CSV table of C-alpha atoms in Angstrom, one decimal:
chain,number,residue,atom,x,y,z
A,4,UNK,CA,-85.1,-133.1,168.4
A,5,UNK,CA,-84.1,-136.8,169.2
A,6,UNK,CA,-80.8,-138.0,170.8
A,7,UNK,CA,-79.8,-141.8,170.9
A,8,UNK,CA,-76.8,-142.9,172.9
A,9,UNK,CA,-75.9,-146.6,172.5
A,10,UNK,CA,-73.1,-148.7,173.8
A,11,UNK,CA,-70.2,-148.4,176.2
A,12,UNK,CA,-69.5,-151.2,178.8
A,13,UNK,CA,-72.8,-151.7,180.2
A,14,UNK,CA,-74.7,-151.7,177.0
A,15,UNK,CA,-76.5,-148.4,177.3
A,16,UNK,CA,-79.5,-147.7,175.3
A,17,UNK,CA,-80.7,-144.1,175.9
A,18,UNK,CA,-83.2,-142.0,174.0
A,19,UNK,CA,-83.9,-138.4,174.9
A,20,UNK,CA,-86.4,-136.1,172.9
A,21,UNK,CA,-86.2,-132.3,173.2
A,22,UNK,CA,-89.3,-130.2,172.1
A,23,UNK,CA,-89.4,-126.1,172.5
A,24,UNK,CA,-92.1,-125.6,175.1
A,25,UNK,CA,-92.3,-129.3,176.2
A,26,UNK,CA,-90.0,-130.1,178.8
A,27,UNK,CA,-88.4,-133.6,178.6
A,28,UNK,CA,-88.8,-135.7,181.8
A,29,UNK,CA,-85.9,-135.7,184.1
A,30,UNK,CA,-84.3,-132.6,182.4
A,31,UNK,CA,-83.7,-129.1,184.3
A,32,UNK,CA,-85.0,-126.1,182.1
A,33,UNK,CA,-81.6,-124.9,181.8
A,34,UNK,CA,-80.4,-128.0,180.1
A,35,UNK,CA,-83.3,-127.9,177.8
A,36,UNK,CA,-82.6,-124.5,177.0
A,37,UNK,CA,-79.0,-125.4,176.3
A,38,UNK,CA,-80.0,-128.6,174.1
A,39,UNK,CA,-82.4,-126.6,171.8
A,40,UNK,CA,-79.8,-123.7,171.6
A,41,UNK,CA,-76.9,-125.8,170.6
A,42,UNK,CA,-79.1,-128.0,168.1
A,43,UNK,CA,-80.2,-124.4,166.7
A,44,UNK,CA,-76.6,-123.6,165.7
A,45,UNK,CA,-76.8,-122.4,161.9
A,46,UNK,CA,-73.4,-124.5,161.2
A,47,UNK,CA,-75.3,-128.1,161.9
A,48,UNK,CA,-77.2,-127.7,158.7
A,49,UNK,CA,-74.2,-127.6,156.5
A,50,UNK,CA,-72.2,-130.0,158.6
A,51,UNK,CA,-70.6,-132.8,156.9
A,52,UNK,CA,-69.4,-135.8,158.9
A,53,UNK,CA,-66.8,-138.5,157.7
A,54,UNK,CA,-68.6,-141.9,157.4
A,55,UNK,CA,-69.1,-144.0,160.3
A,56,UNK,CA,-66.6,-146.9,159.9
A,57,UNK,CA,-68.0,-150.4,159.4
A,58,UNK,CA,-66.9,-151.9,162.6
A,59,UNK,CA,-66.4,-150.1,165.8
A,60,UNK,CA,-64.6,-151.8,168.4
A,61,UNK,CA,-65.3,-152.4,172.2
A,62,UNK,CA,-66.8,-150.1,174.7
A,63,UNK,CA,-67.7,-147.0,172.4
A,64,UNK,CA,-70.9,-145.1,172.6
A,65,UNK,CA,-72.5,-144.4,169.5
A,66,UNK,CA,-74.9,-141.4,169.2
A,67,UNK,CA,-77.5,-140.4,166.7
A,68,UNK,CA,-79.1,-137.2,166.5
A,69,UNK,CA,-82.1,-136.5,164.5
A,70,UNK,CA,-82.9,-132.6,164.3
A,71,UNK,CA,-85.9,-131.0,162.5
A,72,UNK,CA,-85.6,-127.1,162.5
A,73,UNK,CA,-88.6,-124.8,162.3
A,74,UNK,CA,-88.1,-124.0,158.6
A,75,UNK,CA,-89.1,-127.7,157.8
A,76,UNK,CA,-85.5,-129.0,157.1
A,77,UNK,CA,-84.1,-132.0,159.0
A,78,UNK,CA,-80.8,-133.8,159.5
A,79,UNK,CA,-79.5,-137.1,161.0
A,80,UNK,CA,-76.1,-137.4,162.4
A,81,UNK,CA,-74.2,-140.5,163.3
A,82,UNK,CA,-70.8,-140.6,164.9
A,83,UNK,CA,-69.1,-142.3,167.9
A,84,UNK,CA,-66.8,-142.0,170.5
A,85,UNK,CA,-63.2,-141.6,169.5
A,86,UNK,CA,-64.0,-140.2,166.1
A,87,UNK,CA,-63.1,-136.5,165.1
A,88,UNK,CA,-66.7,-134.3,165.5
A,89,UNK,CA,-66.9,-131.0,164.1
A,90,UNK,CA,-67.1,-128.4,167.1
A,91,UNK,CA,-71.0,-127.6,166.5
A,92,UNK,CA,-71.6,-131.4,167.1
A,93,UNK,CA,-69.2,-132.2,169.8
A,94,UNK,CA,-70.7,-129.3,171.8
A,95,UNK,CA,-74.4,-130.8,171.2
A,96,UNK,CA,-73.4,-133.9,172.2
A,97,UNK,CA,-71.6,-132.9,175.2
A,98,UNK,CA,-74.9,-130.9,176.3
A,99,UNK,CA,-76.9,-133.8,175.5
A,100,UNK,CA,-74.9,-136.3,177.6
């Protein structure tokens, strides 16, 4: 799973990668487990997000989450601060941030 966060007042560009059995540098083991558990939520596979607006104002963070599950399926989710996010994705972003 890969997580990218961009934007904000400081123009942050952050990428984190999480793989089962391979700790992410700078990540505590309990956070790694929490991230992978949240990314394994079955509801994420069938989640439908509204389209991203063409123009996002100002100091919002945008998030891109790439997940590849053990069964070979994968999904990419794009969202931003201030947009309605379904609970499974909101939880995953909270654990990642």
